[in-house]
């Protein structure tokens, strides 16, 4: 006659490990798994609540960040070469500014120095994305956070003093870089967690 016996703790722990092994070592984030229909169904709700860093949207976020990084590097390099060839050329900026305190030579030197720093941060960001090195993405995040913070303060001051009208174009010039910053931050956090849990294979390009 068969008898029922109580399972000991070691057996239950072993059984639990077998059942949860795949779940713990499977990374839900991947840069290759696209599911357009699912993203279209959920995009509106996720964007509404700012839930960008989700597995189903991550492939689009990653490749968009990489594309924008290459484009940003190319644009900054082009502008830097223009400043080197034509010292008296007009400065191109994301948001139009008028400076009445600093001279043209000082502005040119500051812009050239800033362009070199931004080029370096773009290079580090691209290498970090391709080689899966999240720490190389930190300089770009820091620089852009400081720049956006300063831009927002100046924009609020201009609006309050009546120098700038509250227009859609002005808001977009602030929101689009902020959105890009959020996406880069999302990729960095996912990479850090994936490396920590040793499930980074689905994030590698090569």
JSON list of C-alpha atoms in Angstrom, two decimals:
[
{"chain": "A", "resi": 1, "resn": "UNK", "atom": "CA", "xyz": [0.00, 0.00, 0.00]},
{"chain": "A", "resi": 2, "resn": "UNK", "atom": "CA", "xyz": [1.38, 3.37, -0.98]},
{"chain": "A", "resi": 3, "resn": "UNK", "atom": "CA", "xyz": [1.99, 5.95, 1.69]},
{"chain": "A", "resi": 4, "resn": "UNK", "atom": "CA", "xyz": [2.16, 9.71, 1.31]},
{"chain": "A", "resi": 5, "resn": "UNK", "atom": "CA", "xyz": [5.18, 11.29, 2.87]},
{"chain": "A", "resi": 6, "resn": "UNK", "atom": "CA", "xyz": [5.95, 14.93, 3.52]},
{"chain": "A", "resi": 7, "resn": "UNK", "atom": "CA", "xyz": [8.44, 16.53, 1.14]},
{"chain": "A", "resi": 8, "resn": "UNK", "atom": "CA", "xyz": [11.55, 17.85, 2.82]},
{"chain": "A", "resi": 9, "resn": "UNK", "atom": "CA", "xyz": [12.87, 21.36, 2.30]},
{"chain": "A", "resi": 10, "resn": "UNK", "atom": "CA", "xyz": [15.76, 20.28, 0.06]},
{"chain": "A", "resi": 11, "resn": "UNK", "atom": "CA", "xyz": [13.46, 18.57, -2.42]},
{"chain": "A", "resi": 12, "resn": "UNK", "atom": "CA", "xyz": [11.08, 21.53, -2.57]},
{"chain": "A", "resi": 13, "resn": "UNK", "atom": "CA", "xyz": [13.97, 23.94, -3.06]},
{"chain": "A", "resi": 14, "resn": "UNK", "atom": "CA", "xyz": [15.35, 21.81, -5.90]},
{"chain": "A", "resi": 15, "resn": "UNK", "atom": "CA", "xyz": [11.95, 21.63, -7.57]},
{"chain": "A", "resi": 16, "resn": "UNK", "atom": "CA", "xyz": [11.49, 25.39, -7.26]},
{"chain": "A", "resi": 17, "resn": "UNK", "atom": "CA", "xyz": [14.90, 26.02, -8.83]},
{"chain": "A", "resi": 18, "resn": "UNK", "atom": "CA", "xyz": [14.04, 23.80, -11.79]},
{"chain": "A", "resi": 19, "resn": "UNK", "atom": "CA", "xyz": [10.79, 25.63, -12.41]},
{"chain": "A", "resi": 20, "resn": "UNK", "atom": "CA", "xyz": [12.25, 29.12, -12.09]},
{"chain": "A", "resi": 21, "resn": "UNK", "atom": "CA", "xyz": [15.64, 28.64, -13.76]},
{"chain": "A", "resi": 22, "resn": "UNK", "atom": "CA", "xyz": [14.53, 29.63, -17.24]},
{"chain": "A", "resi": 23, "resn": "UNK", "atom": "CA", "xyz": [12.53, 32.62, -16.03]},
{"chain": "A", "resi": 24, "resn": "UNK", "atom": "CA", "xyz": [15.47, 34.02, -14.06]},
{"chain": "A", "resi": 25, "resn": "UNK", "atom": "CA", "xyz": [17.95, 33.65, -16.91]},
{"chain": "A", "resi": 26, "resn": "UNK", "atom": "CA", "xyz": [15.76, 34.84, -19.75]},
{"chain": "A", "resi": 27, "resn": "UNK", "atom": "CA", "xyz": [16.10, 38.52, -20.54]},
{"chain": "A", "resi": 28, "resn": "UNK", "atom": "CA", "xyz": [12.75, 40.09, -21.52]},
{"chain": "A", "resi": 29, "resn": "UNK", "atom": "CA", "xyz": [14.61, 42.97, -23.20]},
{"chain": "A", "resi": 30, "resn": "UNK", "atom": "CA", "xyz": [15.99, 42.41, -26.69]},
{"chain": "A", "resi": 31, "resn": "UNK", "atom": "CA", "xyz": [17.07, 44.60, -29.59]},
{"chain": "A", "resi": 32, "resn": "UNK", "atom": "CA", "xyz": [15.91, 42.02, -32.16]},
{"chain": "A", "resi": 33, "resn": "UNK", "atom": "CA", "xyz": [12.37, 41.00, -31.15]},
{"chain": "A", "resi": 34, "resn": "UNK", "atom": "CA", "xyz": [10.00, 43.31, -32.98]},
{"chain": "A", "resi": 35, "resn": "UNK", "atom": "CA", "xyz": [6.25, 42.96, -32.64]},
{"chain": "A", "resi": 36, "resn": "UNK", "atom": "CA", "xyz": [4.75, 45.95, -34.51]},
{"chain": "A", "resi": 37, "resn": "UNK", "atom": "CA", "xyz": [1.11, 45.10, -33.98]},
{"chain": "A", "resi": 38, "resn": "UNK", "atom": "CA", "xyz": [1.57, 44.72, -30.26]},
{"chain": "A", "resi": 39, "resn": "UNK", "atom": "CA", "xyz": [3.46, 48.01, -30.05]},
{"chain": "A", "resi": 40, "resn": "UNK", "atom": "CA", "xyz": [0.74, 49.83, -31.99]},
{"chain": "A", "resi": 41, "resn": "UNK", "atom": "CA", "xyz": [-1.92, 48.53, -29.62]},
{"chain": "A", "resi": 42, "resn": "UNK", "atom": "CA", "xyz": [-0.01, 49.58, -26.51]},
{"chain": "A", "resi": 43, "resn": "UNK", "atom": "CA", "xyz": [1.92, 52.65, -27.68]},
{"chain": "A", "resi": 44, "resn": "UNK", "atom": "CA", "xyz": [-0.78, 55.20, -26.89]},
{"chain": "A", "resi": 45, "resn": "UNK", "atom": "CA", "xyz": [-1.22, 54.08, -23.29]},
{"chain": "A", "resi": 46, "resn": "UNK", "atom": "CA", "xyz": [2.49, 53.76, -22.64]},
{"chain": "A", "resi": 47, "resn": "UNK", "atom": "CA", "xyz": [3.31, 57.15, -24.09]},
{"chain": "A", "resi": 48, "resn": "UNK", "atom": "CA", "xyz": [0.48, 58.70, -22.12]},
{"chain": "A", "resi": 49, "resn": "UNK", "atom": "CA", "xyz": [1.88, 57.43, -18.83]},
{"chain": "A", "resi": 50, "resn": "UNK", "atom": "CA", "xyz": [5.53, 57.86, -19.90]},
{"chain": "A", "resi": 51, "resn": "UNK", "atom": "CA", "xyz": [6.20, 54.12, -19.63]},
{"chain": "A", "resi": 52, "resn": "UNK", "atom": "CA", "xyz": [8.90, 54.04, -22.27]},
{"chain": "A", "resi": 53, "resn": "UNK", "atom": "CA", "xyz": [11.28, 51.48, -20.82]},
{"chain": "A", "resi": 54, "resn": "UNK", "atom": "CA", "xyz": [9.27, 48.33, -21.54]},
{"chain": "A", "resi": 55, "resn": "UNK", "atom": "CA", "xyz": [10.42, 45.12, -23.28]},
{"chain": "A", "resi": 56, "resn": "UNK", "atom": "CA", "xyz": [7.96, 45.43, -26.17]},
{"chain": "A", "resi": 57, "resn": "UNK", "atom": "CA", "xyz": [9.08, 48.99, -27.01]},
{"chain": "A", "resi": 58, "resn": "UNK", "atom": "CA", "xyz": [12.77, 48.50, -26.26]},
{"chain": "A", "resi": 59, "resn": "UNK", "atom": "CA", "xyz": [13.90, 47.41, -29.78]},
{"chain": "A", "resi": 60, "resn": "UNK", "atom": "CA", "xyz": [12.47, 50.61, -31.26]},
{"chain": "A", "resi": 61, "resn": "UNK", "atom": "CA", "xyz": [13.99, 52.71, -28.48]},
{"chain": "A", "resi": 62, "resn": "UNK", "atom": "CA", "xyz": [17.44, 51.15, -28.87]},
{"chain": "A", "resi": 63, "resn": "UNK", "atom": "CA", "xyz": [17.70, 51.49, -32.64]},
{"chain": "A", "resi": 64, "resn": "UNK", "atom": "CA", "xyz": [16.21, 54.99, -32.56]},
{"chain": "A", "resi": 65, "resn": "UNK", "atom": "CA", "xyz": [18.77, 56.06, -29.95]},
{"chain": "A", "resi": 66, "resn": "UNK", "atom": "CA", "xyz": [21.60, 54.55, -32.01]},
{"chain": "A", "resi": 67, "resn": "UNK", "atom": "CA", "xyz": [20.37, 56.26, -35.20]},
{"chain": "A", "resi": 68, "resn": "UNK", "atom": "CA", "xyz": [19.99, 59.63, -33.47]},
{"chain": "A", "resi": 69, "resn": "UNK", "atom": "CA", "xyz": [23.43, 59.23, -31.91]},
{"chain": "A", "resi": 70, "resn": "UNK", "atom": "CA", "xyz": [25.09, 58.70, -35.29]},
{"chain": "A", "resi": 71, "resn": "UNK", "atom": "CA", "xyz": [23.12, 61.60, -36.76]},
{"chain": "A", "resi": 72, "resn": "UNK", "atom": "CA", "xyz": [24.01, 63.86, -33.82]},
{"chain": "A", "resi": 73, "resn": "UNK", "atom": "CA", "xyz": [27.69, 62.96, -34.11]},
{"chain": "A", "resi": 74, "resn": "UNK", "atom": "CA", "xyz": [27.68, 63.71, -37.85]},
{"chain": "A", "resi": 75, "resn": "UNK", "atom": "CA", "xyz": [25.92, 67.08, -37.40]},
{"chain": "A", "resi": 76, "resn": "UNK", "atom": "CA", "xyz": [28.22, 68.15, -34.57]},
{"chain": "A", "resi": 77, "resn": "UNK", "atom": "CA", "xyz": [31.31, 67.10, -36.52]},
{"chain": "A", "resi": 78, "resn": "UNK", "atom": "CA", "xyz": [30.11, 69.06, -39.57]},
{"chain": "A", "resi": 79, "resn": "UNK", "atom": "CA", "xyz": [29.51, 72.17, -37.47]},
{"chain": "A", "resi": 80, "resn": "UNK", "atom": "CA", "xyz": [32.89, 71.85, -35.75]},
{"chain": "A", "resi": 81, "resn": "UNK", "atom": "CA", "xyz": [34.72, 71.59, -39.08]},
{"chain": "A", "resi": 82, "resn": "UNK", "atom": "CA", "xyz": [32.79, 74.64, -40.28]},
{"chain": "A", "resi": 83, "resn": "UNK", "atom": "CA", "xyz": [33.89, 76.61, -37.21]},
{"chain": "A", "resi": 84, "resn": "UNK", "atom": "CA", "xyz": [37.51, 75.61, -37.83]},
{"chain": "A", "resi": 85, "resn": "UNK", "atom": "CA", "xyz": [37.44, 76.55, -41.52]},
{"chain": "A", "resi": 86, "resn": "UNK", "atom": "CA", "xyz": [35.38, 79.74, -41.15]},
{"chain": "A", "resi": 87, "resn": "UNK", "atom": "CA", "xyz": [36.01, 81.46, -37.79]},
{"chain": "A", "resi": 88, "resn": "UNK", "atom": "CA", "xyz": [33.57, 84.25, -38.68]},
{"chain": "A", "resi": 89, "resn": "UNK", "atom": "CA", "xyz": [30.73, 81.94, -39.71]},
{"chain": "A", "resi": 90, "resn": "UNK", "atom": "CA", "xyz": [27.34, 82.24, -38.04]},
{"chain": "A", "resi": 91, "resn": "UNK", "atom": "CA", "xyz": [26.80, 79.95, -35.11]},
{"chain": "A", "resi": 92, "resn": "UNK", "atom": "CA", "xyz": [24.10, 77.33, -35.64]},
{"chain": "A", "resi": 93, "resn": "UNK", "atom": "CA", "xyz": [22.17, 76.40, -32.51]},
{"chain": "A", "resi": 94, "resn": "UNK", "atom": "CA", "xyz": [19.23, 74.16, -31.68]},
{"chain": "A", "resi": 95, "resn": "UNK", "atom": "CA", "xyz": [17.39, 77.16, -30.23]},
{"chain": "A", "resi": 96, "resn": "UNK", "atom": "CA", "xyz": [18.11, 80.59, -31.67]},
{"chain": "A", "resi": 97, "resn": "UNK", "atom": "CA", "xyz": [19.92, 82.90, -29.27]},
{"chain": "A", "resi": 98, "resn": "UNK", "atom": "CA", "xyz": [21.10, 86.50, -29.32]},
{"chain": "A", "resi": 99, "resn": "UNK", "atom": "CA", "xyz": [24.12, 87.38, -27.20]},
{"chain": "A", "resi": 100, "resn": "UNK", "atom": "CA", "xyz": [24.72, 91.03, -26.38]},
{"chain": "A", "resi": 101, "resn": "UNK", "atom": "CA", "xyz": [27.40, 90.64, -23.68]},
{"chain": "A", "resi": 102, "resn": "UNK", "atom": "CA", "xyz": [30.11, 88.42, -25.15]},
{"chain": "A", "resi": 103, "resn": "UNK", "atom": "CA", "xyz": [32.12, 89.28, -28.22]},
{"chain": "A", "resi": 104, "resn": "UNK", "atom": "CA", "xyz": [32.12, 87.21, -31.39]},
{"chain": "A", "resi": 105, "resn": "UNK", "atom": "CA", "xyz": [35.61, 85.84, -30.71]},
{"chain": "A", "resi": 106, "resn": "UNK", "atom": "CA", "xyz": [34.68, 84.68, -27.22]},
{"chain": "A", "resi": 107, "resn": "UNK", "atom": "CA", "xyz": [31.49, 83.07, -28.49]},
{"chain": "A", "resi": 108, "resn": "UNK", "atom": "CA", "xyz": [33.39, 81.33, -31.28]},
{"chain": "A", "resi": 109, "resn": "UNK", "atom": "CA", "xyz": [35.97, 79.90, -28.87]},
{"chain": "A", "resi": 110, "resn": "UNK", "atom": "CA", "xyz": [33.29, 78.77, -26.42]},
{"chain": "A", "resi": 111, "resn": "UNK", "atom": "CA", "xyz": [31.24, 77.17, -29.19]},
{"chain": "A", "resi": 112, "resn": "UNK", "atom": "CA", "xyz": [34.30, 75.37, -30.56]},
{"chain": "A", "resi": 113, "resn": "UNK", "atom": "CA", "xyz": [35.22, 74.06, -27.12]},
{"chain": "A", "resi": 114, "resn": "UNK", "atom": "CA", "xyz": [31.65, 72.95, -26.51]},
{"chain": "A", "resi": 115, "resn": "UNK", "atom": "CA", "xyz": [31.49, 71.20, -29.89]},
{"chain": "A", "resi": 116, "resn": "UNK", "atom": "CA", "xyz": [34.63, 69.22, -29.10]},
{"chain": "A", "resi": 117, "resn": "UNK", "atom": "CA", "xyz": [33.16, 68.12, -25.77]},
{"chain": "A", "resi": 118, "resn": "UNK", "atom": "CA", "xyz": [29.87, 67.15, -27.41]},
{"chain": "A", "resi": 119, "resn": "UNK", "atom": "CA", "xyz": [31.66, 65.19, -30.16]},
{"chain": "A", "resi": 120, "resn": "UNK", "atom": "CA", "xyz": [33.53, 63.24, -27.50]},
{"chain": "A", "resi": 121, "resn": "UNK", "atom": "CA", "xyz": [30.30, 62.48, -25.64]},
{"chain": "A", "resi": 122, "resn": "UNK", "atom": "CA", "xyz": [28.61, 61.36, -28.89]},
{"chain": "A", "resi": 123, "resn": "UNK", "atom": "CA", "xyz": [31.52, 59.01, -29.64]},
{"chain": "A", "resi": 124, "resn": "UNK", "atom": "CA", "xyz": [31.39, 57.53, -26.15]},
{"chain": "A", "resi": 125, "resn": "UNK", "atom": "CA", "xyz": [27.62, 57.10, -26.42]},
{"chain": "A", "resi": 126, "resn": "UNK", "atom": "CA", "xyz": [27.88, 55.25, -29.74]},
{"chain": "A", "resi": 127, "resn": "UNK", "atom": "CA", "xyz": [30.66, 53.00, -28.45]},
{"chain": "A", "resi": 128, "resn": "UNK", "atom": "CA", "xyz": [28.65, 52.31, -25.30]},
{"chain": "A", "resi": 129, "resn": "UNK", "atom": "CA", "xyz": [25.60, 51.30, -27.35]},
{"chain": "A", "resi": 130, "resn": "UNK", "atom": "CA", "xyz": [27.52, 49.08, -29.76]},
{"chain": "A", "resi": 131, "resn": "UNK", "atom": "CA", "xyz": [29.94, 47.50, -27.28]},
{"chain": "A", "resi": 132, "resn": "UNK", "atom": "CA", "xyz": [27.43, 47.22, -24.43]},
{"chain": "A", "resi": 133, "resn": "UNK", "atom": "CA", "xyz": [29.33, 49.61, -22.12]},
{"chain": "A", "resi": 134, "resn": "UNK", "atom": "CA", "xyz": [26.70, 51.60, -20.17]},
{"chain": "A", "resi": 135, "resn": "UNK", "atom": "CA", "xyz": [29.31, 53.55, -18.21]},
{"chain": "A", "resi": 136, "resn": "UNK", "atom": "CA", "xyz": [30.44, 55.22, -21.45]},
{"chain": "A", "resi": 137, "resn": "UNK", "atom": "CA", "xyz": [26.94, 56.67, -21.83]},
{"chain": "A", "resi": 138, "resn": "UNK", "atom": "CA", "xyz": [27.16, 58.66, -18.59]},
{"chain": "A", "resi": 139, "resn": "UNK", "atom": "CA", "xyz": [29.11, 61.69, -19.97]},
{"chain": "A", "resi": 140, "resn": "UNK", "atom": "CA", "xyz": [26.49, 62.27, -22.67]},
{"chain": "A", "resi": 141, "resn": "UNK", "atom": "CA", "xyz": [23.67, 62.03, -20.12]},
{"chain": "A", "resi": 142, "resn": "UNK", "atom": "CA", "xyz": [25.40, 64.46, -17.74]},
{"chain": "A", "resi": 143, "resn": "UNK", "atom": "CA", "xyz": [26.20, 67.03, -20.44]},
{"chain": "A", "resi": 144, "resn": "UNK", "atom": "CA", "xyz": [22.71, 66.98, -21.92]},
{"chain": "A", "resi": 145, "resn": "UNK", "atom": "CA", "xyz": [21.05, 67.09, -18.50]},
{"chain": "A", "resi": 146, "resn": "UNK", "atom": "CA", "xyz": [23.01, 70.23, -17.61]},
{"chain": "A", "resi": 147, "resn": "UNK", "atom": "CA", "xyz": [22.32, 71.85, -20.99]},
{"chain": "A", "resi": 148, "resn": "UNK", "atom": "CA", "xyz": [18.61, 71.06, -20.89]},
{"chain": "A", "resi": 149, "resn": "UNK", "atom": "CA", "xyz": [18.35, 72.29, -17.31]},
{"chain": "A", "resi": 150, "resn": "UNK", "atom": "CA", "xyz": [19.98, 75.58, -18.27]},
{"chain": "A", "resi": 151, "resn": "UNK", "atom": "CA", "xyz": [17.82, 75.90, -21.39]},
{"chain": "A", "resi": 152, "resn": "UNK", "atom": "CA", "xyz": [14.67, 75.34, -19.36]},
{"chain": "A", "resi": 153, "resn": "UNK", "atom": "CA", "xyz": [15.63, 77.99, -16.79]},
{"chain": "A", "resi": 154, "resn": "UNK", "atom": "CA", "xyz": [16.42, 80.53, -19.53]},
{"chain": "A", "resi": 155, "resn": "UNK", "atom": "CA", "xyz": [13.18, 79.67, -21.35]},
{"chain": "A", "resi": 156, "resn": "UNK", "atom": "CA", "xyz": [11.08, 80.17, -18.21]},
{"chain": "A", "resi": 157, "resn": "UNK", "atom": "CA", "xyz": [12.81, 83.51, -17.58]},
{"chain": "A", "resi": 158, "resn": "UNK", "atom": "CA", "xyz": [12.20, 84.65, -21.18]},
{"chain": "A", "resi": 159, "resn": "UNK", "atom": "CA", "xyz": [8.53, 83.69, -20.99]},
{"chain": "A", "resi": 160, "resn": "UNK", "atom": "CA", "xyz": [8.01, 85.42, -17.64]},
{"chain": "A", "resi": 161, "resn": "UNK", "atom": "CA", "xyz": [9.72, 88.61, -18.83]},
{"chain": "A", "resi": 162, "resn": "UNK", "atom": "CA", "xyz": [7.88, 88.65, -22.15]},
{"chain": "A", "resi": 163, "resn": "UNK", "atom": "CA", "xyz": [10.95, 88.16, -24.35]},
{"chain": "A", "resi": 164, "resn": "UNK", "atom": "CA", "xyz": [9.59, 84.86, -25.70]},
{"chain": "A", "resi": 165, "resn": "UNK", "atom": "CA", "xyz": [6.06, 83.86, -26.59]},
{"chain": "A", "resi": 166, "resn": "UNK", "atom": "CA", "xyz": [4.66, 80.55, -25.38]},
{"chain": "A", "resi": 167, "resn": "UNK", "atom": "CA", "xyz": [4.59, 78.76, -28.75]},
{"chain": "A", "resi": 168, "resn": "UNK", "atom": "CA", "xyz": [4.42, 75.13, -29.85]},
{"chain": "A", "resi": 169, "resn": "UNK", "atom": "CA", "xyz": [7.75, 75.33, -31.67]},
{"chain": "A", "resi": 170, "resn": "UNK", "atom": "CA", "xyz": [9.51, 76.58, -28.55]},
{"chain": "A", "resi": 171, "resn": "UNK", "atom": "CA", "xyz": [8.05, 73.77, -26.48]},
{"chain": "A", "resi": 172, "resn": "UNK", "atom": "CA", "xyz": [9.13, 71.15, -29.02]},
{"chain": "A", "resi": 173, "resn": "UNK", "atom": "CA", "xyz": [12.71, 72.41, -28.99]},
{"chain": "A", "resi": 174, "resn": "UNK", "atom": "CA", "xyz": [12.76, 71.54, -25.29]},
{"chain": "A", "resi": 175, "resn": "UNK", "atom": "CA", "xyz": [10.63, 68.39, -25.29]},
{"chain": "A", "resi": 176, "resn": "UNK", "atom": "CA", "xyz": [12.37, 66.52, -28.12]},
{"chain": "A", "resi": 177, "resn": "UNK", "atom": "CA", "xyz": [15.86, 66.63, -26.53]},
{"chain": "A", "resi": 178, "resn": "UNK", "atom": "CA", "xyz": [14.28, 65.70, -23.19]},
{"chain": "A", "resi": 179, "resn": "UNK", "atom": "CA", "xyz": [12.56, 62.71, -24.82]},
{"chain": "A", "resi": 180, "resn": "UNK", "atom": "CA", "xyz": [15.87, 61.64, -26.34]},
{"chain": "A", "resi": 181, "resn": "UNK", "atom": "CA", "xyz": [17.51, 61.93, -22.93]},
{"chain": "A", "resi": 182, "resn": "UNK", "atom": "CA", "xyz": [14.82, 59.69, -21.43]},
{"chain": "A", "resi": 183, "resn": "UNK", "atom": "CA", "xyz": [15.37, 57.05, -24.11]},
{"chain": "A", "resi": 184, "resn": "UNK", "atom": "CA", "xyz": [19.14, 57.05, -23.62]},
{"chain": "A", "resi": 185, "resn": "UNK", "atom": "CA", "xyz": [18.61, 56.71, -19.89]},
{"chain": "A", "resi": 186, "resn": "UNK", "atom": "CA", "xyz": [16.25, 53.79, -20.54]},
{"chain": "A", "resi": 187, "resn": "UNK", "atom": "CA", "xyz": [18.85, 51.96, -22.65]},
{"chain": "A", "resi": 188, "resn": "UNK", "atom": "CA", "xyz": [21.55, 52.57, -20.05]},
{"chain": "A", "resi": 189, "resn": "UNK", "atom": "CA", "xyz": [19.43, 51.20, -17.19]},
{"chain": "A", "resi": 190, "resn": "UNK", "atom": "CA", "xyz": [18.45, 48.09, -19.18]},
{"chain": "A", "resi": 191, "resn": "UNK", "atom": "CA", "xyz": [22.09, 47.42, -20.08]},
{"chain": "A", "resi": 192, "resn": "UNK", "atom": "CA", "xyz": [23.20, 47.78, -16.47]},
{"chain": "A", "resi": 193, "resn": "UNK", "atom": "CA", "xyz": [20.55, 45.36, -15.19]},
{"chain": "A", "resi": 194, "resn": "UNK", "atom": "CA", "xyz": [21.24, 42.89, -18.00]},
{"chain": "A", "resi": 195, "resn": "UNK", "atom": "CA", "xyz": [24.99, 42.87, -17.32]},
{"chain": "A", "resi": 196, "resn": "UNK", "atom": "CA", "xyz": [24.37, 42.51, -13.60]},
{"chain": "A", "resi": 197, "resn": "UNK", "atom": "CA", "xyz": [22.12, 39.47, -14.17]},
{"chain": "A", "resi": 198, "resn": "UNK", "atom": "CA", "xyz": [24.36, 38.03, -16.94]},
{"chain": "A", "resi": 199, "resn": "UNK", "atom": "CA", "xyz": [21.56, 38.08, -19.54]},
{"chain": "A", "resi": 200, "resn": "UNK", "atom": "CA", "xyz": [23.08, 40.58, -21.97]},
{"chain": "A", "resi": 201, "resn": "UNK", "atom": "CA", "xyz": [23.25, 38.30, -25.05]},
{"chain": "A", "resi": 202, "resn": "UNK", "atom": "CA", "xyz": [19.96, 39.59, -26.46]},
{"chain": "A", "resi": 203, "resn": "UNK", "atom": "CA", "xyz": [21.33, 43.16, -26.35]},
{"chain": "A", "resi": 204, "resn": "UNK", "atom": "CA", "xyz": [24.48, 42.54, -28.36]},
{"chain": "A", "resi": 205, "resn": "UNK", "atom": "CA", "xyz": [24.74, 43.73, -31.95]},
{"chain": "A", "resi": 206, "resn": "UNK", "atom": "CA", "xyz": [27.76, 41.58, -32.78]}
]
